[in-house]
Coordinates of C-alpha atoms (C1' of nucleotides) in Angstrom, one line a residue:
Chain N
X40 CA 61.1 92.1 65.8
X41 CA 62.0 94.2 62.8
X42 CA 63.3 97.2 63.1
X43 CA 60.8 100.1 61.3
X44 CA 61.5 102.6 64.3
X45 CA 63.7 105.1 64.1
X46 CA 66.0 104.9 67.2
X47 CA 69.1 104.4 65.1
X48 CA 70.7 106.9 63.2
X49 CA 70.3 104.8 60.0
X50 CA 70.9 107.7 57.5
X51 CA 72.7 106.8 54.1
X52 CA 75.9 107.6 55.1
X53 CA 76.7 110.9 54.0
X54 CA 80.1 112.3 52.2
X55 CA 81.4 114.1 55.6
X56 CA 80.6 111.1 57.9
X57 CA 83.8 108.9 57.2
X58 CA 85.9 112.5 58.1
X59 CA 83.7 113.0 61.3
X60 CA 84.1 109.3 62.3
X61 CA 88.4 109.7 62.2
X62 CA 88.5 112.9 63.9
X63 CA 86.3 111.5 66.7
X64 CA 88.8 108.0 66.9
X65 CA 92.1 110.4 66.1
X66 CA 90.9 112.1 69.4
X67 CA 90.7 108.4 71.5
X68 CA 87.1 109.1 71.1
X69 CA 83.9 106.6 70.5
X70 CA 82.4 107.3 67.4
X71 CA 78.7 107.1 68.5
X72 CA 76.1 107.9 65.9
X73 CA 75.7 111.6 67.5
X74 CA 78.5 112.5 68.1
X75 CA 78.7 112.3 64.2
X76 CA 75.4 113.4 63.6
X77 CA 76.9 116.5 66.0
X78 CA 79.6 116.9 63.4
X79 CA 78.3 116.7 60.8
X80 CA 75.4 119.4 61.3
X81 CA 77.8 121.7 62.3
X82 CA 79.7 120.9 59.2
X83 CA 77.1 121.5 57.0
X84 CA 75.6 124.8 58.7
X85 CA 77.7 127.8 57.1
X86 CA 78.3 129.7 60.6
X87 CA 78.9 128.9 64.4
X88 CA 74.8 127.8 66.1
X89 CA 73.7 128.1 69.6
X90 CA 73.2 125.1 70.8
X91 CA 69.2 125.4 70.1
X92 CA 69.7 125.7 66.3
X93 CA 72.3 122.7 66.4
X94 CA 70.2 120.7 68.2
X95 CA 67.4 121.5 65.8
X96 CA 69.8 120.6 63.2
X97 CA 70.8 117.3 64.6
X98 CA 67.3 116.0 65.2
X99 CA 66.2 116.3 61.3
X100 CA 68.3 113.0 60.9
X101 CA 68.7 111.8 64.8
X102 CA 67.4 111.6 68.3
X103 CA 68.8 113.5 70.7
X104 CA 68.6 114.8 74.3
X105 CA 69.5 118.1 74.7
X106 CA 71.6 117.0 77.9
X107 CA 73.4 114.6 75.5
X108 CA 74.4 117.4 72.9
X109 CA 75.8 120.0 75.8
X110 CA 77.7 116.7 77.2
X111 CA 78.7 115.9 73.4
X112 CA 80.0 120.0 73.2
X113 CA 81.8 120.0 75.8
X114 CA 83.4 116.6 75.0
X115 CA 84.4 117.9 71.5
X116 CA 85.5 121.4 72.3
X117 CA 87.9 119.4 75.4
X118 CA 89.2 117.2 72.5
X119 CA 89.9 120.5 70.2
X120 CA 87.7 119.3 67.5
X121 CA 85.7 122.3 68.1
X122 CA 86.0 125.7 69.5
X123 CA 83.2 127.8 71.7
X124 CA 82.7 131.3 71.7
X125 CA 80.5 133.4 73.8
X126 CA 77.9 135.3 71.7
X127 CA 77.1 138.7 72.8
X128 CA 73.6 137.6 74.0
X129 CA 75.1 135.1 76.5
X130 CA 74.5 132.1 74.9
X131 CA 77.6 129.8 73.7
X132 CA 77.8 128.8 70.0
X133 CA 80.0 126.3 68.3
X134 CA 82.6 126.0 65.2
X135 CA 84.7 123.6 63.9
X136 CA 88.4 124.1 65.2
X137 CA 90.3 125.3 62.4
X138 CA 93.0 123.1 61.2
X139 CA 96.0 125.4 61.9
X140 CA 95.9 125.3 65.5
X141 CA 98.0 128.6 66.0
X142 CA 95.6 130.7 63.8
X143 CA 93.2 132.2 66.1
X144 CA 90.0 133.4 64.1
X145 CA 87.7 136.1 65.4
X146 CA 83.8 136.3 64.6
X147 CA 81.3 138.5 63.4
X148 CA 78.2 138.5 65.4
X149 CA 74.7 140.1 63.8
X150 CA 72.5 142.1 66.7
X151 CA 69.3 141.4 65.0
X152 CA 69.1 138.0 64.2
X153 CA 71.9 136.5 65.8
X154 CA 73.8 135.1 63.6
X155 CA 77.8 134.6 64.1
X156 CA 79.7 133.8 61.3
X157 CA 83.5 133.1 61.8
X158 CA 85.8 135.5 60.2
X159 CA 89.0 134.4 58.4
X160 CA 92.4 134.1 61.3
X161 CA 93.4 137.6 62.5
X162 CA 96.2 139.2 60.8
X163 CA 97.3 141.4 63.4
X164 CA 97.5 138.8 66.0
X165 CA 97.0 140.2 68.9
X166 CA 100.2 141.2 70.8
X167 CA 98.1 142.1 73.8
X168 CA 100.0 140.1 76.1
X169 CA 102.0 143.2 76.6
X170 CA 99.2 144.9 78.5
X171 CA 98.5 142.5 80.7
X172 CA 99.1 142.7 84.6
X173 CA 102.0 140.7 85.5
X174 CA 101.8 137.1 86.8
X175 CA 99.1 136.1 84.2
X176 CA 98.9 133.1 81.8
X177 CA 96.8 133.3 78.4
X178 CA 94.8 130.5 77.6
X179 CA 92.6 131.4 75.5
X180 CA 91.7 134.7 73.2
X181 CA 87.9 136.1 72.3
X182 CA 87.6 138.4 69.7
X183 CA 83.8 139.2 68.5
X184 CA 82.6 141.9 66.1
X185 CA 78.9 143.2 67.0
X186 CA 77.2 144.9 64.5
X187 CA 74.2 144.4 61.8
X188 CA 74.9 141.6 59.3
X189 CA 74.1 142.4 55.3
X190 CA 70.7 141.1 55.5
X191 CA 69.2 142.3 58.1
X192 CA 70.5 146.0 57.3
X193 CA 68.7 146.0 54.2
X194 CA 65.2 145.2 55.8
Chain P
X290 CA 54.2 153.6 112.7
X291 CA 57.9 155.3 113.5
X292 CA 60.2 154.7 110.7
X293 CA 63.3 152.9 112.1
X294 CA 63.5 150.6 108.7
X295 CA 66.8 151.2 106.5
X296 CA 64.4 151.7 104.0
X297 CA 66.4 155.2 102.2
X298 CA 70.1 155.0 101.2
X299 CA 70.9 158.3 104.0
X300 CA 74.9 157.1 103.5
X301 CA 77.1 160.4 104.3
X302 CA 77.9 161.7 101.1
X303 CA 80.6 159.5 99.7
X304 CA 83.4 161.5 97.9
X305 CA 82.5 159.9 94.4
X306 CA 78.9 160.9 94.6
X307 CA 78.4 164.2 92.7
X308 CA 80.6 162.3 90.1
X309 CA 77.9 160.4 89.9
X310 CA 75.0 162.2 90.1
X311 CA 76.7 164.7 87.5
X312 CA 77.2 161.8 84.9
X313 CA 73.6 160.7 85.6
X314 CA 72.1 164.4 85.3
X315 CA 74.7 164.9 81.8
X316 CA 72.7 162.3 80.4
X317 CA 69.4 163.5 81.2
X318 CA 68.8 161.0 83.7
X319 CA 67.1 161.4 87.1
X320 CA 70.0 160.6 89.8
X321 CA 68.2 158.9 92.1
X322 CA 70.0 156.5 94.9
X323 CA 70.0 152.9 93.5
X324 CA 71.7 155.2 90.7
X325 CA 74.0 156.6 92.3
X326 CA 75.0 153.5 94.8
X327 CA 75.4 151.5 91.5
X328 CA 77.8 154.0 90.2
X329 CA 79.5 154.3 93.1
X330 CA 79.5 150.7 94.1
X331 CA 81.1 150.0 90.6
X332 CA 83.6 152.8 90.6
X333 CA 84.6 151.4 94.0
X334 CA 85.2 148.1 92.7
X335 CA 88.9 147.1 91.0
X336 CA 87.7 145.1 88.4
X337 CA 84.3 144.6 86.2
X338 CA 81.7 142.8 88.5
X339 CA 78.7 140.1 87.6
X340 CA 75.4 141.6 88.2
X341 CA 75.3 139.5 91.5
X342 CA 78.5 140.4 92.8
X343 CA 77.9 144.0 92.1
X344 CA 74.4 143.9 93.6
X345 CA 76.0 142.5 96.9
X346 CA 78.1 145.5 96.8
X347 CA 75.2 147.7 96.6
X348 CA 73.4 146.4 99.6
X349 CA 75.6 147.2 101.3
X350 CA 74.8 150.5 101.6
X351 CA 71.2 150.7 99.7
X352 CA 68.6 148.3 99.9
X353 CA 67.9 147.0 95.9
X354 CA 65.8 144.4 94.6
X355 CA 67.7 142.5 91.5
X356 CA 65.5 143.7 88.5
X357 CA 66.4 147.3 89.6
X358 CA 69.5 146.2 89.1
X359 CA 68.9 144.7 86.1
X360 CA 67.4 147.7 85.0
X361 CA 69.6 150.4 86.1
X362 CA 72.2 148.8 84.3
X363 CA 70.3 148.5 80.8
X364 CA 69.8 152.0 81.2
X365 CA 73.5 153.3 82.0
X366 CA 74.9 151.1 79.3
X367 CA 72.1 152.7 77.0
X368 CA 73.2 155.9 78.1
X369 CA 76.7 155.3 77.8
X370 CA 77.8 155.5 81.4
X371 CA 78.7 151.8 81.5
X372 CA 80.0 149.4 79.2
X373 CA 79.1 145.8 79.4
X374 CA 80.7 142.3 78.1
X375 CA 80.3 138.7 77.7
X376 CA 82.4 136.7 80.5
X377 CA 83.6 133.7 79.4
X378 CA 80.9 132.0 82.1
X379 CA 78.3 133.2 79.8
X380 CA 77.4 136.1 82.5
X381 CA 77.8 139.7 82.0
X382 CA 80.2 141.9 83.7
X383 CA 79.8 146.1 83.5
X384 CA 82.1 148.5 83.6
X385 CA 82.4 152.2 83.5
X386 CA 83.1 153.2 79.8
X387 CA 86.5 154.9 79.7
X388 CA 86.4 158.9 78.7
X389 CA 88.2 158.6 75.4
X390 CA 85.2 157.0 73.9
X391 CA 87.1 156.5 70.5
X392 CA 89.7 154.2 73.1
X393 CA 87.8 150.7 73.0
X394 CA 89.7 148.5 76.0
X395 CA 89.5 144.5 75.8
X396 CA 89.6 142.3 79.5
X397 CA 91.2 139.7 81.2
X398 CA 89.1 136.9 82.8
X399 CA 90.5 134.1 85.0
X400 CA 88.6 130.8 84.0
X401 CA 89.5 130.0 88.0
X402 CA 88.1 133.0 89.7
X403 CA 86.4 134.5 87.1
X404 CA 87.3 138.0 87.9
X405 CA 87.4 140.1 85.0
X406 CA 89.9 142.9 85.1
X407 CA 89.9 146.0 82.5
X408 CA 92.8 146.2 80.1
X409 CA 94.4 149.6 78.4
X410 CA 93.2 150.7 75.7
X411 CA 93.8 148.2 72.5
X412 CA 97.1 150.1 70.7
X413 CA 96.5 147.7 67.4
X414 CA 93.1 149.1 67.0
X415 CA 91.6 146.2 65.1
X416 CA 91.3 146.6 61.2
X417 CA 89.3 143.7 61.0
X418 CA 86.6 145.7 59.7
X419 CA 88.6 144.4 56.2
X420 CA 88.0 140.7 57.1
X421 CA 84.5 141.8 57.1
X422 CA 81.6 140.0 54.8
X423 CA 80.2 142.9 52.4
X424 CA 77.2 144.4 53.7
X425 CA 78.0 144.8 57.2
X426 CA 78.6 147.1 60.2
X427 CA 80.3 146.8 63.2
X428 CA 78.7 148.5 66.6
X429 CA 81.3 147.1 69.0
X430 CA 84.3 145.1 69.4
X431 CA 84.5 142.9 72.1
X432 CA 88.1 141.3 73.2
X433 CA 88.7 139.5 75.7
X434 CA 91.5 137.3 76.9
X435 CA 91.2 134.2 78.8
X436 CA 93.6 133.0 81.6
X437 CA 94.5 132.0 84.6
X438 CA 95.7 135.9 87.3
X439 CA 98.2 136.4 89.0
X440 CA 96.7 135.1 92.8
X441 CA 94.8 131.5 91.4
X442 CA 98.3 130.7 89.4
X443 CA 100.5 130.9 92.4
X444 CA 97.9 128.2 94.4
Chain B
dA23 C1' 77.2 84.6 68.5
dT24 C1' 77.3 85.7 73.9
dT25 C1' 78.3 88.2 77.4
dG26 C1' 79.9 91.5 80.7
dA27 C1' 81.8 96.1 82.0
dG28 C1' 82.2 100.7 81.1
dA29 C1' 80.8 104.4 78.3
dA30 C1' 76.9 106.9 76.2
dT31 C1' 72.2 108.4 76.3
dG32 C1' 67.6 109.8 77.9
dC33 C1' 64.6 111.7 81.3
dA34 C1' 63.3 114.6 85.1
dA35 C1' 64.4 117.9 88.0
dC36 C1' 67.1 121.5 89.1
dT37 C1' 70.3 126.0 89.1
dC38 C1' 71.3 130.4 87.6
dG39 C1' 71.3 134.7 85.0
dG40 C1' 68.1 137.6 83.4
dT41 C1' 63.1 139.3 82.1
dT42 C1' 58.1 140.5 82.4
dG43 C1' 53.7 142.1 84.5
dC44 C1' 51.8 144.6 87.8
dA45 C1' 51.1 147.0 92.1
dT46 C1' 53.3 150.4 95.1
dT47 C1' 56.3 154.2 96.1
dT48 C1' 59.0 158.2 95.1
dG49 C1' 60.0 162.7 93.6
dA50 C1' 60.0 166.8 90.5
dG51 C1' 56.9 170.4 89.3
dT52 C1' 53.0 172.8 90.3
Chain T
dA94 C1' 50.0 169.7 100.0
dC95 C1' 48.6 167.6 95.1
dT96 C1' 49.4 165.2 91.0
dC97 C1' 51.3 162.3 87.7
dA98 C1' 55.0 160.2 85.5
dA99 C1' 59.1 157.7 86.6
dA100 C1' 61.3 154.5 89.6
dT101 C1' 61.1 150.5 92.5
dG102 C1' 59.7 146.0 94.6
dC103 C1' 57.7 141.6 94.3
dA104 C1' 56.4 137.4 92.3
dA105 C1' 56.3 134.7 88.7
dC106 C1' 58.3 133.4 84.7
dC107 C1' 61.9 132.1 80.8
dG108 C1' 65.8 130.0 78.5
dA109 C1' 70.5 128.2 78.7
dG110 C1' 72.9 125.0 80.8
dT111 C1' 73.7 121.3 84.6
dT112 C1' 73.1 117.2 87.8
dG113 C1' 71.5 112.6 89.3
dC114 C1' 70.1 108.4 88.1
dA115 C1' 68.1 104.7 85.4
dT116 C1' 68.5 102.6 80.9
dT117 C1' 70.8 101.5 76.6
dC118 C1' 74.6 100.9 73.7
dT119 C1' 79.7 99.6 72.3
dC120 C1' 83.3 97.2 72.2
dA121 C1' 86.3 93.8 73.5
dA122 C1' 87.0 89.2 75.4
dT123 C1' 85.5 85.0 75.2

DNA sequence: ATTGAGAATGCAACTCGGTTGCATTTGAGT
DNA sequence: ACTCAAATGCAACCGAGTTGCATTCTCAAT
């Protein structure tokens, strides 16, 4: 039969695809066409999505379960090839690791609408260690700035 | 009918109770006893509880249905009484906000356990305000660290 | 090109934290 | 005691994320 559905993800291959594709083998991962549709969405979106707006993203050029994109998140952020942050609403959103692994970058969450937008690595990294009670390993570190973004405090 | 139901909170005044009902009062706030049990419950407890652990702890002396829970604590972090943050689980924890209001404190959560613990209060207060896009203001800073404590380590 | 095994995906049903609407109870002020 | 607004309980709901299982896809070995 010929193929005029849309099942595959048959998109012209677009300029971040060939980088999405070797960070997903570098990582001893199959390169399956959404886990690089997943990429490359998140590439292309200029902040850090809950998994809603991703998904939304993903499906205007693939088909995709939502069960399939959480399984794909988690997959990635265990692989390092992206980082998840807790938003202040309680929903997770999503961000490209930054190359430099030991540069910890914090983010700006908007109250209104939303939004978080990742801010550049922290200067003053955190020497909080110090204050911790004894016996305790650091795995990870969460740093989120609440507040009203520049659009929304105009309107 | 002869009322042998446990239907009123009549505990024996606990010791941290006109604490409570003081703070509650301070803020214009009827002290009533799911209130003050929540307060108490919470100052009682050694670290920053989920609503579901907290609310266990409640019924234990007061009878409490969930959304007055819910409620209660909307309103005392409204108020200013409590403070409340993402865990890294994607559930809230509450806390009671620390006197020196000016004094922001980050947490310590074990992604074993997940008990989150209060830290001191932050001695490099965060400048990121300068990382900042223009445009925008900052409510609250949330920091949190993510580990493994001292107890889930050692097993 | 064919095929077979294991990985990836979709679908449905579910869990869990939290919320909403509405009826009932409580409690402060008369 | 009476009244009326505030507080509470109950049931039903919502959205984010998960689980179990059947189907489909990938890739490697023929």
């Amino acid at each position: 039969m010929t193929d005029t559905t849309q099942h595959r993800a048959s998109i012209p291959h677009s300029p971040a695809e060939p980088d999405a594709r070797a960070r997903l083998e570098h990582a001893g991962l199959e390169a399956t066409p959404r886990r690089i549709a997943v990429l490359e969405a998140l590439a292309a979106l200029p902040h850090a999505p809950a998994a809603q707006e991703l998904l939304d993203a993903v499906r205007r050029t693939t088909r995709m379960d939502k069960v399939t994109l959480y399984r794909t998140l988690d997959l990635l952020v265990e692989a390092g090839i992206l980082q998840r942050h807790s938003g202040a609403d309680g929903a997770f959103r999503h961000c490209m690791a930054p190359a430099g692994e030991n540069a910890p970058h914090g983010h700006f969450q908007c109250t209104r609408c939303g939004v978080m937008t990742c801010l550049p690595p922290l200067p003053t990294a955190l020497d909080a260690t110090a204050l911790l009670p004894a016996g305790v390993t650091v795995e990870h570190v969460e740093v989120r700035l609440d507040g009203v973004c520049g659009r929304c405090g105009k309107s």
